[in-house]
XYZ file of C-alpha atoms in Angstrom:
427
model
C -178.159 82.277 41.912
C -180.535 83.695 44.495
C -182.184 80.441 45.630
C -178.748 79.177 46.650
C -177.755 82.215 48.686
C -177.408 80.104 51.837
C -175.971 77.060 50.134
C -178.495 74.475 51.387
C -182.161 75.397 51.250
C -183.534 78.482 52.968
C -182.498 79.856 56.304
C -185.801 78.957 57.929
C -185.199 75.264 57.099
C -182.033 74.942 59.180
C -182.509 72.435 62.028
C -181.248 74.266 65.090
C -182.963 75.257 68.312
C -183.514 79.035 68.503
C -183.187 78.899 72.290
C -179.787 77.207 72.183
C -178.541 79.502 69.410
C -179.607 82.702 71.173
C -178.498 81.536 74.623
C -175.096 80.412 73.383
C -174.494 83.642 71.498
C -175.526 85.823 74.444
C -173.377 83.798 76.859
C -170.337 84.051 74.559
C -170.638 87.823 74.292
C -171.388 88.445 77.960
C -168.649 86.156 79.279
C -166.143 87.703 76.862
C -167.114 91.184 78.027
C -166.749 90.292 81.718
C -163.450 88.487 81.216
C -161.966 91.356 79.265
C -163.110 93.887 81.861
C -161.446 91.911 84.643
C -158.262 90.728 82.937
C -157.444 93.227 80.169
C -156.589 96.655 81.591
C -154.038 97.923 79.035
C -154.084 98.144 75.252
C -152.210 95.224 73.722
C -152.599 95.787 69.985
C -149.845 97.600 68.110
C -151.726 98.532 64.966
C -149.551 99.315 61.964
C -146.376 98.703 63.993
C -147.272 95.117 64.892
C -146.086 91.920 63.300
C -142.992 89.761 62.898
C -141.126 90.115 59.588
C -141.361 87.102 57.321
C -138.109 85.510 56.106
C -136.234 87.628 53.591
C -136.663 85.022 50.846
C -140.429 85.060 51.301
C -140.527 88.852 51.216
C -138.431 88.971 48.064
C -140.634 86.427 46.345
C -143.843 88.249 47.350
C -142.510 91.598 46.165
C -140.926 90.300 42.958
C -142.003 92.371 39.933
C -142.416 89.179 37.892
C -144.992 87.791 40.342
C -146.925 91.041 40.453
C -146.945 91.239 36.669
C -148.168 87.647 36.433
C -150.987 88.292 38.925
C -152.040 91.441 37.107
C -152.010 89.520 33.831
C -154.086 86.742 35.405
C -156.671 89.268 36.548
C -156.789 90.852 33.116
C -157.169 87.442 31.466
C -159.997 86.439 33.818
C -161.778 89.762 33.330
C -161.494 89.453 29.557
C -162.879 85.909 29.667
C -165.908 87.071 31.679
C -166.599 89.867 29.207
C -166.246 87.444 26.288
C -168.746 85.034 27.848
C -171.151 87.922 28.459
C -170.854 89.131 24.873
C -170.843 85.808 23.044
C -172.344 83.305 25.443
C -176.003 82.388 25.930
C -178.144 84.718 28.049
C -178.912 81.894 30.449
C -177.097 81.622 33.807
C -177.524 77.846 33.721
C -175.404 77.673 30.545
C -173.226 80.790 30.790
C -170.442 80.788 33.424
C -170.124 84.595 33.519
C -172.863 85.246 36.141
C -171.357 82.604 38.421
C -167.887 84.017 37.850
C -169.024 87.482 38.968
C -171.517 86.679 41.739
C -169.784 83.595 43.171
C -166.113 83.177 42.255
C -165.388 86.899 42.433
C -167.811 88.408 44.948
C -168.018 85.483 47.363
C -164.535 84.115 46.734
C -163.012 87.490 47.551
C -164.057 87.027 51.192
C -161.934 83.963 52.150
C -159.115 85.059 49.848
C -158.880 88.457 51.572
C -159.253 86.995 55.072
C -156.355 84.621 54.389
C -153.982 86.681 52.240
C -154.935 90.329 52.675
C -155.999 92.814 49.966
C -155.640 90.381 47.076
C -157.825 92.315 44.652
C -155.225 95.070 44.567
C -152.869 92.574 42.913
C -155.446 91.118 40.513
C -157.523 94.162 39.583
C -157.634 94.269 35.759
C -158.561 97.952 35.836
C -155.146 98.733 37.312
C -153.531 96.912 34.396
C -155.667 98.830 31.883
C -154.877 102.144 33.580
C -151.149 101.411 33.600
C -151.228 100.377 29.939
C -153.125 103.508 28.904
C -150.731 105.743 30.839
C -147.720 104.147 29.204
C -149.300 104.557 25.782
C -149.850 108.249 26.555
C -146.387 108.530 28.186
C -147.852 109.559 31.509
C -146.908 108.564 35.043
C -149.693 106.238 36.297
C -149.011 107.305 39.892
C -150.223 110.864 39.323
C -152.935 112.703 37.447
C -153.837 116.262 36.568
C -156.004 116.545 39.708
C -154.801 115.626 43.226
C -156.941 112.995 44.932
C -159.135 114.955 47.395
C -158.645 113.705 50.931
C -162.264 114.429 51.792
C -163.384 112.015 49.088
C -162.147 109.091 51.164
C -164.104 105.879 50.644
C -167.363 107.538 49.571
C -167.056 106.385 45.932
C -166.293 102.868 47.200
C -169.414 102.902 49.365
C -171.486 104.011 46.368
C -169.923 101.320 44.169
C -170.627 98.579 46.717
C -174.218 99.762 47.056
C -174.611 99.733 43.271
C -173.291 96.185 43.007
C -175.393 94.855 45.878
C -178.437 96.507 44.305
C -177.678 94.665 41.074
C -177.299 91.375 42.951
C -180.193 91.693 45.411
C -182.798 94.092 44.014
C -182.468 94.433 40.242
C -184.971 92.662 37.961
C -182.421 90.294 36.359
C -179.183 90.140 38.352
C -177.825 87.183 36.362
C -178.676 88.393 32.872
C -175.782 88.997 30.512
C -177.085 92.433 29.546
C -177.396 93.669 33.128
C -173.969 92.385 34.119
C -172.304 93.782 31.014
C -173.905 97.187 31.565
C -172.793 97.287 35.192
C -169.227 96.150 34.485
C -168.848 98.579 31.598
C -170.194 101.529 33.565
C -168.132 100.652 36.613
C -164.932 100.289 34.584
C -165.459 103.637 32.855
C -165.995 105.438 36.177
C -162.917 103.849 37.754
C -160.655 104.481 34.769
C -161.836 108.093 34.576
C -161.130 108.594 38.286
C -157.687 107.031 38.000
C -156.995 109.106 34.894
C -157.766 112.277 36.818
C -156.156 111.441 40.167
C -153.615 108.700 39.502
C -153.577 105.087 40.630
C -154.120 106.119 44.245
C -157.768 106.383 43.195
C -158.045 102.586 43.218
C -156.790 102.326 46.816
C -159.443 104.703 48.141
C -162.313 104.640 45.646
C -162.472 101.257 43.899
C -165.317 99.482 45.707
C -163.869 95.995 45.383
C -160.322 96.984 46.317
C -161.634 98.737 49.431
C -163.884 95.755 50.211
C -160.943 93.359 49.900
C -158.634 95.648 51.885
C -161.087 96.025 54.775
C -161.607 92.269 55.044
C -157.846 91.850 54.640
C -157.366 93.761 57.889
C -158.103 90.431 59.575
C -155.524 88.495 57.545
C -152.578 86.910 59.395
C -150.165 88.471 56.893
C -149.938 92.161 56.126
C -147.775 95.206 55.696
C -146.274 97.017 58.637
C -146.054 100.813 58.716
C -142.549 100.570 57.210
C -143.917 98.541 54.286
C -142.364 95.268 55.393
C -144.375 92.065 54.907
C -145.070 90.529 58.317
C -146.845 87.703 60.075
C -149.137 89.461 62.513
C -151.899 89.201 65.034
C -155.039 89.909 62.945
C -156.147 92.316 65.673
C -153.121 94.490 64.837
C -154.318 94.809 61.256
C -157.842 95.545 62.461
C -156.573 98.166 64.897
C -154.671 99.898 62.072
C -157.816 100.482 59.964
C -157.496 104.103 58.765
C -160.384 106.364 59.790
C -160.999 108.006 56.413
C -164.198 109.749 55.241
C -166.749 107.261 53.966
C -165.387 104.352 56.022
C -168.544 104.123 58.134
C -170.744 104.224 55.028
C -168.718 101.454 53.391
C -168.933 99.182 56.434
C -172.664 99.902 56.760
C -173.182 98.800 53.143
C -171.194 95.607 53.804
C -173.262 94.751 56.888
C -176.623 96.036 55.710
C -176.559 94.370 52.304
C -175.628 90.997 53.815
C -178.387 91.343 56.410
C -180.883 92.209 53.685
C -179.760 89.201 51.656
C -180.597 86.964 54.599
C -183.894 88.718 55.293
C -184.932 88.592 51.639
C -185.250 84.788 51.935
C -187.931 85.091 54.614
C -191.355 83.980 53.328
C -193.010 87.126 54.729
C -190.643 89.401 52.791
C -190.975 87.344 49.613
C -194.744 87.735 49.879
C -194.365 91.476 50.498
C -192.160 91.920 47.452
C -194.445 89.895 45.213
C -197.646 91.671 46.283
C -196.348 95.219 46.761
C -198.178 97.836 44.670
C -194.807 99.484 44.062
C -193.525 96.444 42.196
C -190.749 94.003 42.998
C -187.707 96.116 42.149
C -188.743 99.346 43.973
C -189.789 97.352 47.046
C -186.561 95.348 47.099
C -184.587 98.563 46.613
C -186.312 100.189 49.588
C -185.620 97.075 51.643
C -181.929 97.129 50.767
C -181.593 100.858 51.483
C -183.535 100.431 54.714
C -181.192 97.673 55.925
C -178.106 99.779 55.194
C -179.684 102.847 56.820
C -180.653 100.835 59.920
C -177.054 99.722 60.443
C -175.920 103.333 60.057
C -178.489 104.622 62.548
C -177.602 101.974 65.128
C -173.900 102.780 64.800
C -174.559 106.512 65.083
C -176.678 106.110 68.213
C -174.046 103.848 69.744
C -171.267 106.381 69.039
C -173.354 109.156 70.589
C -174.085 107.172 73.757
C -170.401 106.222 74.106
C -169.517 109.907 74.027
C -172.177 110.745 76.626
C -170.870 108.084 79.004
C -167.132 108.464 78.519
C -166.709 112.090 77.521
C -165.010 113.508 74.426
C -163.625 110.880 72.061
C -161.281 111.656 69.164
C -163.293 111.114 65.973
C -166.211 109.547 67.875
C -168.022 108.430 64.728
C -165.103 106.327 63.480
C -163.325 105.459 66.761
C -165.013 102.060 66.985
C -166.183 101.388 63.438
C -163.356 98.897 62.925
C -165.080 96.515 65.362
C -167.839 96.021 62.785
C -165.419 94.427 60.306
C -165.176 90.997 62.022
C -168.971 91.094 62.383
C -169.305 91.703 58.646
C -166.833 88.897 57.951
C -168.831 86.513 60.150
C -172.070 87.410 58.360
C -170.464 86.944 54.951
C -169.057 83.530 55.839
C -172.344 82.420 57.367
C -174.443 83.447 54.375
C -172.179 82.524 51.476
C -169.791 79.733 52.499
C -171.652 76.860 50.866
C -172.613 78.980 47.867
C -168.913 79.196 47.010
C -168.354 75.472 47.579
C -171.294 74.372 45.422
C -171.709 77.031 42.743
C -167.987 77.800 42.412
C -167.006 74.370 40.991
C -170.161 74.375 38.859
C -169.125 77.697 37.332
C -165.648 76.366 36.557
C -167.181 73.283 34.937
C -169.380 75.483 32.759
C -166.386 77.568 31.704
C -164.528 74.380 30.749
C -167.456 73.159 28.673
C -168.927 70.773 31.249
C -172.595 70.145 31.926
C -174.458 72.083 34.661
C -175.563 68.830 36.265
C -171.923 67.935 36.917
C -171.714 70.343 39.876
C -170.919 68.813 43.285
C -173.445 68.091 45.997
C -173.514 70.442 49.015
C -170.470 69.613 51.184
C -172.359 70.029 54.484
C -175.622 68.660 55.735
C -178.249 71.026 57.129
C -177.216 70.456 60.764
C -173.505 71.040 60.121
C -174.318 74.074 57.996
C -176.457 75.573 60.760
C -173.674 75.045 63.302
C -171.109 76.624 60.967
C -173.318 79.639 60.294
C -174.104 80.335 63.943
C -170.443 79.820 64.891
C -169.310 82.285 62.219
C -171.775 84.943 63.379
C -170.937 84.545 67.081
C -167.173 84.410 66.465
C -167.326 87.634 64.471
C -169.118 89.377 67.328
C -166.736 88.068 69.992
C -163.785 89.352 67.942
C -165.590 92.681 67.735
C -165.954 92.777 71.530
C -162.209 92.139 71.946
C -161.301 94.878 69.443
C -163.697 97.327 71.110
C -162.287 96.634 74.575
C -158.702 97.194 73.490
C -159.631 100.489 71.821
C -161.645 101.574 74.888
C -158.845 101.018 77.404
C -156.582 103.047 75.130
C -158.983 105.984 74.673
C -160.739 106.217 78.039
C -159.529 106.597 81.631
C -159.476 103.280 83.484
C -162.503 104.214 85.598
C -164.658 104.747 82.492
C -163.251 102.182 80.056
C -165.667 99.370 80.928
C -168.704 101.657 81.202
C -167.832 103.218 77.852
C -168.081 99.814 76.188
C -171.607 99.065 77.396
C -173.287 100.747 74.373
C -170.996 98.759 72.080
C -171.876 95.527 73.907
C -175.581 96.308 73.497
C -175.007 96.974 69.781
C -173.150 93.664 69.492
C -176.025 91.822 71.164
C -178.550 93.469 68.833
C -176.504 92.531 65.765
C -175.938 88.999 67.073
C -179.595 88.344 67.775
C -180.536 89.848 64.413
C -177.921 87.815 62.553
C -178.938 84.542 64.173
C -182.592 85.408 63.670
C -181.967 85.764 59.946
C -180.385 82.311 59.896
C -182.900 80.298 61.893
C -186.161 82.276 61.952
């Protein structure tokens, strides 16, 4: 799986001029910042109150119990099939579809699915189905548990779960081995079912790493739920603006960004040489690299939040006031790094599951030049969307005289992330 992390070759093989990539990205960010400062003086996003209700027939169909039961059953069936392949299939990722199902169809496929349709994993999560079935067998209400869900817990378990999975994928000795995947999935399922058993199914909303991951990316979806629960067609910025500032949110976003950045950096020949020759060994060195990338994102965000407060004065919840602007950046990174992996390895995995031959997988859908353009466009677009979201939040929080100045640290952070992201693609 790892050699195909960028879909076509390595990032340093992509034929694009560094000067044009950097200049175009900087111009897009700077022009966006100036235009917003001149033309956008009032907050325009409505958050959880935004959106136009979809037709009643569509809402009824989407909320139909039969559809939700079918989706939950589909998730349970798919999860059972993966476990069966891990238990009974060959311990060879070239002949066993389970590693591709987890690392490609699930992990990578969750990105476009969530960006298009919202928090889809909440509907498919087989652990929810298992929890509901166990509660019914024990004649318990699945909505509640003996212990109330602590508010201070927030997304911290989700951040830890995402870090554990990305460690398995990016730093563990054998990320595609059946034994490693089975151990991770079993341990993860036991932790999640225990948490839901103690606190009720609300545990999944806050603490299931993949539900939180899908829900955060789903903030950018064109469909979503309004504050009154109604299904609406909305401006994706409204969903982004409504991101709840719960404990652990910053840590979760930092894992999303940092792990993707490390994945790109881990393809660099200098880092490959470092990992292979390190006296610590491959796994400890890769682990330190992954943790360092996540920590670096956290430090940069913390410094930015502190400088914003120094320039603009007191900000409500300064550490989380602008963290939502990192979500489109994370989405851009994820699309840039994994888009062709899904298009090439996804069909190959399905062919393996159906009994086909590994060689029957399709050729890469994009040539190197088109892939490079798509990757740079995804990264830059994510940052421009972040600039727009930051500006709207700034004009809402700060007096007009300080709104533009208060965004300067965020603009600098965006430029740093943009240059770093493009550097990982074309260096």
